[in-house]
CSV table of C-alpha atoms in Angstrom, one decimal:
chain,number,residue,atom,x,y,z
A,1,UNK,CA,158.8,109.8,148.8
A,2,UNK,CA,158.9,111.3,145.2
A,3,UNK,CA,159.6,108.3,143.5
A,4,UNK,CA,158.0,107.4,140.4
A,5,UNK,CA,156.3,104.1,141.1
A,6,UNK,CA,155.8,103.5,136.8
A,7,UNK,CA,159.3,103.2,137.1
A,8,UNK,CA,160.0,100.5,139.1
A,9,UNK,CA,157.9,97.9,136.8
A,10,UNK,CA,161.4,98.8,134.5
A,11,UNK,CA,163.8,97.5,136.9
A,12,UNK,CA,161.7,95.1,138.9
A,13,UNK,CA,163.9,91.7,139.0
A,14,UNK,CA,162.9,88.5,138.3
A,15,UNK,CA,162.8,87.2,141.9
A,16,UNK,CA,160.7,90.6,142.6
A,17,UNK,CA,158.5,89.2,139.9
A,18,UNK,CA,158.4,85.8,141.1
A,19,UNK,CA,157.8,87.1,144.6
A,20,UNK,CA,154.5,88.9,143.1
A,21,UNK,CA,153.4,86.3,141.5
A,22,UNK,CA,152.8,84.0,144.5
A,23,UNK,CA,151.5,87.2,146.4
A,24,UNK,CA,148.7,87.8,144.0
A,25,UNK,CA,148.1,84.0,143.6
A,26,UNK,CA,147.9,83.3,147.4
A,27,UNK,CA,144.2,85.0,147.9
A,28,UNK,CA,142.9,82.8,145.0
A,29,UNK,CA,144.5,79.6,145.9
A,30,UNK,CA,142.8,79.1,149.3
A,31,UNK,CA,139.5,76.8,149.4
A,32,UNK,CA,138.3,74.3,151.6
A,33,UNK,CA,137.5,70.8,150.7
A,34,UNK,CA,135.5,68.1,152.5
A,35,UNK,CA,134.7,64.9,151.6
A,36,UNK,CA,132.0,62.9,153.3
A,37,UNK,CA,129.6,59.9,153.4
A,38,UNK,CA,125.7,60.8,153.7
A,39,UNK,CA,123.8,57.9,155.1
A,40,UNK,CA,120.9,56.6,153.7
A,41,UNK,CA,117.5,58.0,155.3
A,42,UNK,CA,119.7,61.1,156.5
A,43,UNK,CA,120.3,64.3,156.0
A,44,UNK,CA,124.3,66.1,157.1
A,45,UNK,CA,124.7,69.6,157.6
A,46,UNK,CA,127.7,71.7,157.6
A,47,UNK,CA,128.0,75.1,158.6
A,48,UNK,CA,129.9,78.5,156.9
A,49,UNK,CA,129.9,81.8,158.2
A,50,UNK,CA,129.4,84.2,155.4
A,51,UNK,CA,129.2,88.3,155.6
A,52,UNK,CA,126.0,90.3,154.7
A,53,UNK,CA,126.9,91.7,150.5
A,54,UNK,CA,129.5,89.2,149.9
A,55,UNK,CA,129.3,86.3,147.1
A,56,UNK,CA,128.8,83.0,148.2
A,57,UNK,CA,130.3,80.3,145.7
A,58,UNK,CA,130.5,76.6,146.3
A,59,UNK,CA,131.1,73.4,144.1
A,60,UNK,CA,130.1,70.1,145.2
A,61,UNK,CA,129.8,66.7,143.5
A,62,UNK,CA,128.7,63.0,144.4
A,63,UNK,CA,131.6,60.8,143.7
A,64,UNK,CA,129.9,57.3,144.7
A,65,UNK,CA,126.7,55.7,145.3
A,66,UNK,CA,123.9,54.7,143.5
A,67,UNK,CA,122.9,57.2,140.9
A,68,UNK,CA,125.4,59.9,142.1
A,69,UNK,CA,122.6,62.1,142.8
A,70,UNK,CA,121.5,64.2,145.9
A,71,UNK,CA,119.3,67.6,147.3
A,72,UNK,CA,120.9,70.1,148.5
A,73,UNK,CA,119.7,72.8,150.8
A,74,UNK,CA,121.0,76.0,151.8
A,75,UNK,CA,119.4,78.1,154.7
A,76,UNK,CA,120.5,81.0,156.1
A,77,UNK,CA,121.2,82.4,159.7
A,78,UNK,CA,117.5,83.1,160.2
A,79,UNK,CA,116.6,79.9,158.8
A,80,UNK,CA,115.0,81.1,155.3
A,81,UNK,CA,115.7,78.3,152.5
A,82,UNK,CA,118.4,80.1,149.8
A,83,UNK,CA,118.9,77.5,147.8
A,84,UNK,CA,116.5,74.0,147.6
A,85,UNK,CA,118.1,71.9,144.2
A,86,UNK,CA,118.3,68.1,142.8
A,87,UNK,CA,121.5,67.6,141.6
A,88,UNK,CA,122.5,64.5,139.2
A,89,UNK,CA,125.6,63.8,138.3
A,90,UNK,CA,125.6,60.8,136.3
A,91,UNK,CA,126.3,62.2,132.8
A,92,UNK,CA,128.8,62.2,130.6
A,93,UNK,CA,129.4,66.1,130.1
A,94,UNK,CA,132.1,67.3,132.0
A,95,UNK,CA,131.0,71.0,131.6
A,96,UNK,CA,127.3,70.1,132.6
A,97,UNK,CA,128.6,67.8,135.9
A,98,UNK,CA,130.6,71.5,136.7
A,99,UNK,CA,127.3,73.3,136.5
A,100,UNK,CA,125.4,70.8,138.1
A,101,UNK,CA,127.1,70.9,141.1
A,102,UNK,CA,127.8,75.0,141.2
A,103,UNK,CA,126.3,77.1,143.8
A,104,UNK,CA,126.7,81.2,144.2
A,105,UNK,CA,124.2,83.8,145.6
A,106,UNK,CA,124.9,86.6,147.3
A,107,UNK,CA,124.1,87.0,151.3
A,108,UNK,CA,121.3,88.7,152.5
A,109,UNK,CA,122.4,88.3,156.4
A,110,UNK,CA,125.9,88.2,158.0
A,111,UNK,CA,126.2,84.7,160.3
A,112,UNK,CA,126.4,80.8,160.0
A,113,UNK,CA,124.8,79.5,157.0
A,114,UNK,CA,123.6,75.9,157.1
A,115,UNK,CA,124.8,73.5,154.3
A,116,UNK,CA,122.8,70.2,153.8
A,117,UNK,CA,122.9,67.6,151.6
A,118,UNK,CA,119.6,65.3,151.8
A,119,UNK,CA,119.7,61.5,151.1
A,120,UNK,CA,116.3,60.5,152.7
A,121,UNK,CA,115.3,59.4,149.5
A,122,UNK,CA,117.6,56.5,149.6
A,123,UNK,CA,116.6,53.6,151.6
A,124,UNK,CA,119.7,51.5,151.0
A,125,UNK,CA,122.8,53.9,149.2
A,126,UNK,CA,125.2,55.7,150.7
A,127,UNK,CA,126.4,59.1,148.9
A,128,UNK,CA,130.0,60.2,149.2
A,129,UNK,CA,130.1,63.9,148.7
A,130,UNK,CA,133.1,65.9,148.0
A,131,UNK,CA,132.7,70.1,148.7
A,132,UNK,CA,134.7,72.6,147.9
A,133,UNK,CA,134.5,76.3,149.1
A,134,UNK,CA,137.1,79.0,147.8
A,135,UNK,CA,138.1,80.8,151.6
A,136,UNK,CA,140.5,83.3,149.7
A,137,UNK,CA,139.3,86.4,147.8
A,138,UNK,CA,140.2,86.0,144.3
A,139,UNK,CA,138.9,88.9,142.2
A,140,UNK,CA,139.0,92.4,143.5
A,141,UNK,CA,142.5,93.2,144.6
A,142,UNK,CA,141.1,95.8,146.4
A,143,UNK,CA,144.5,96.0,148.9
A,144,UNK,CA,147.0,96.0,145.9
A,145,UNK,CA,144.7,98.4,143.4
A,146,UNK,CA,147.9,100.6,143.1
A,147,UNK,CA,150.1,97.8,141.6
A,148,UNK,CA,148.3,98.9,138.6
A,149,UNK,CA,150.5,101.5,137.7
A,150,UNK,CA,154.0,99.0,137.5
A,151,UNK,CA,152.9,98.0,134.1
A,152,UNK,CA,151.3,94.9,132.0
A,153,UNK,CA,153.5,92.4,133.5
A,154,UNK,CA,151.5,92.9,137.0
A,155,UNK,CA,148.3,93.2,134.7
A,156,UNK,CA,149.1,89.8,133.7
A,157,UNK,CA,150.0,88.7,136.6
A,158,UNK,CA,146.7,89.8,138.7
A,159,UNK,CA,144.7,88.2,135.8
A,160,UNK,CA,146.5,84.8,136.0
A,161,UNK,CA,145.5,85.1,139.7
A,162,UNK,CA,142.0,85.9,139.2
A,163,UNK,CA,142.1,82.5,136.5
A,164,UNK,CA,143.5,80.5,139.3
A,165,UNK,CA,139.7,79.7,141.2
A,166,UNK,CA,138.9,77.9,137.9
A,167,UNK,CA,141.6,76.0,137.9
A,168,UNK,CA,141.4,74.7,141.3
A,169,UNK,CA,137.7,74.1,140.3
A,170,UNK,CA,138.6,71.7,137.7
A,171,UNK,CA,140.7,70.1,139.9
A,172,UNK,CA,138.7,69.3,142.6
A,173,UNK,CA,136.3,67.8,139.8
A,174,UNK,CA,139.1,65.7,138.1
A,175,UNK,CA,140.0,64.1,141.5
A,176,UNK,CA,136.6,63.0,141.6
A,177,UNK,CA,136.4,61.2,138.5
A,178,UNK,CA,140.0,59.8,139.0
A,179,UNK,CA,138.5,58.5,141.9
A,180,UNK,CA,135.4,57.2,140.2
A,181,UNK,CA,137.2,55.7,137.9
A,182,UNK,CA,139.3,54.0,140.3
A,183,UNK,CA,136.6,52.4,142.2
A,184,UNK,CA,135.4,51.6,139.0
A,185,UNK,CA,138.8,49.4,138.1
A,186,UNK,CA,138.8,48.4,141.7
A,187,UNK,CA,135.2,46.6,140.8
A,188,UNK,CA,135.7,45.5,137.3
A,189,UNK,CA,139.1,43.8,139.0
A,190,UNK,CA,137.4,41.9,141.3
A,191,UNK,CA,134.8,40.8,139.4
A,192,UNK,CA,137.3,39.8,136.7
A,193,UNK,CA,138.9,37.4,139.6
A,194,UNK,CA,135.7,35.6,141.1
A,195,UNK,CA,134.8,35.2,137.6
A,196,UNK,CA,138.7,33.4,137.0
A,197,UNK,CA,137.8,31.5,140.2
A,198,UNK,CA,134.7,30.2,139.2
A,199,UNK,CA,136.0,28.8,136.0
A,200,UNK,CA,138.4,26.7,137.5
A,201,UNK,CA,135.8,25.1,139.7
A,202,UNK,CA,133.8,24.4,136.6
A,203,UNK,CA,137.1,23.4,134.7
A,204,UNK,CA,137.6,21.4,137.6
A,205,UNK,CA,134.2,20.1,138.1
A,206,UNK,CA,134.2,19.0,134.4
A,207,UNK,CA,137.5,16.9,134.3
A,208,UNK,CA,136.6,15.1,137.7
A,209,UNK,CA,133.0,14.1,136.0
A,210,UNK,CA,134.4,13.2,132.7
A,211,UNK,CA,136.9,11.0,134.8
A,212,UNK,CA,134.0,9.8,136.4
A,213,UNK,CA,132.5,8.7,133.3
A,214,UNK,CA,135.1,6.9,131.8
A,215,UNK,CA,136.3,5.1,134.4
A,216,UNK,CA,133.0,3.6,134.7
A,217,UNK,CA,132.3,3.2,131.2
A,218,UNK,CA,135.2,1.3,130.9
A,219,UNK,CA,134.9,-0.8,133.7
A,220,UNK,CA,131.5,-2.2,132.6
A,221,UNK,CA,133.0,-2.6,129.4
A,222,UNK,CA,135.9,-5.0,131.1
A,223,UNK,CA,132.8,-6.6,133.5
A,224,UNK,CA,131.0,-7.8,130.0
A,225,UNK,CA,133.9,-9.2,128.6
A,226,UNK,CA,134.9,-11.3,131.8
A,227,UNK,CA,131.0,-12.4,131.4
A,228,UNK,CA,131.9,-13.4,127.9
């Protein structure tokens, strides 16, 4: 009971440290992702239960469909709009694409809050939507405050997990535009391929006329001479 917790940071282990790490890192690394397809005319809703005081962060992004943009609304348990936004996504700053599609207040009332993303404004497009809501508490560390006193390594080590949110972040975006540009190759390959396919047939077309031609040309030519 009188042990000096400053000095175990001196003979904490490696595996101790490694053990830490992924302790500290575990709150920050949990999020839930859902990708969907909004009709067009339509509006889908998902729902997220959020407490009264606590932050309320979301990213979300259009990854196909006309031009990758949407509304989103955000109401809250009583049904007051929170958030009412246009998002585009179809330009070429990765950093303003991240802004674009980032969301945070703060909640006013503890309950469901409603989540919709509105296409109504497309009569003919589809928009795939891909959402991504951090579940885990990453900053704070209110339940391991005390670890404070084993030294700079665990100093480091909660601020590696507090840098982990933005990492998954910029993963969920970059799966987005490897996807994007996927579907992208995906099109420009099978374009590439009727194109391929319709050459032939004129290739095709063009020998079979210019055989044509000159079998008749030279059969009138023969007819003449037999005239002759």
């Amino acid at each position: 009971a009188g042990v000096d917790v400053r000095c175990a940071a001196k003979v904490m282990t490696p595996m101790a440290a490694l053990a830490l790490i992924f302790a500290l890192a575990m709150p920050a690394m949990e999020a839930s992702v859902l990708t969907f397809q909004v009709e067009p005319r339509t509006m889908d809703c998902v729902f997220e239960r959020v407490t009264q005081g606590k932050d309320f962060n979301m990213d979300f992004e259009v990854a196909r469909g006309g031009l990758l943009d949407i509304k989103v609304k955000i109401f809250s348990p009583s049904g007051s709009v929170i958030v009412d936004k246009m998002a585009f996504f179809n330009q070429e700053d990765h950093k303003k694409i991240e802004e674009e599609g980032h969301i945070t207040f703060k909640a006013t009332q503890s309950g469901e809050h409603k989540i919709c993303f509105d296409n109504t404004m497309s009569r003919w497009t589809a928009k795939v939507v891909s959402m991504l809501i951090p579940t885990g508490k990453a900053k704070g560390h209110e339940d391991i405050a005390k670890l404070e006193h084993l030294g700079p390594v665990v100093d480091s080590i909660i601020k590696i997990a507090d840098n982990l949110d933005g990492v998954t972040r910029t993963q969920h975006h970059m799966a987005i535009r490897e996807r994007q540009h996927q579907d992208t190759q995906l099109s420009t390959n099978s374009r590439v391929h009727w194109m391929a396919a319709i050459e032939c047939c004129m290739l095709i077309g063009m020998s079979m006329f210019q055989l044509y031609y000159i079998r008749g040309w030279v059969s009138s030519k023969t007819q003449r001479r037999q005239r002759l």
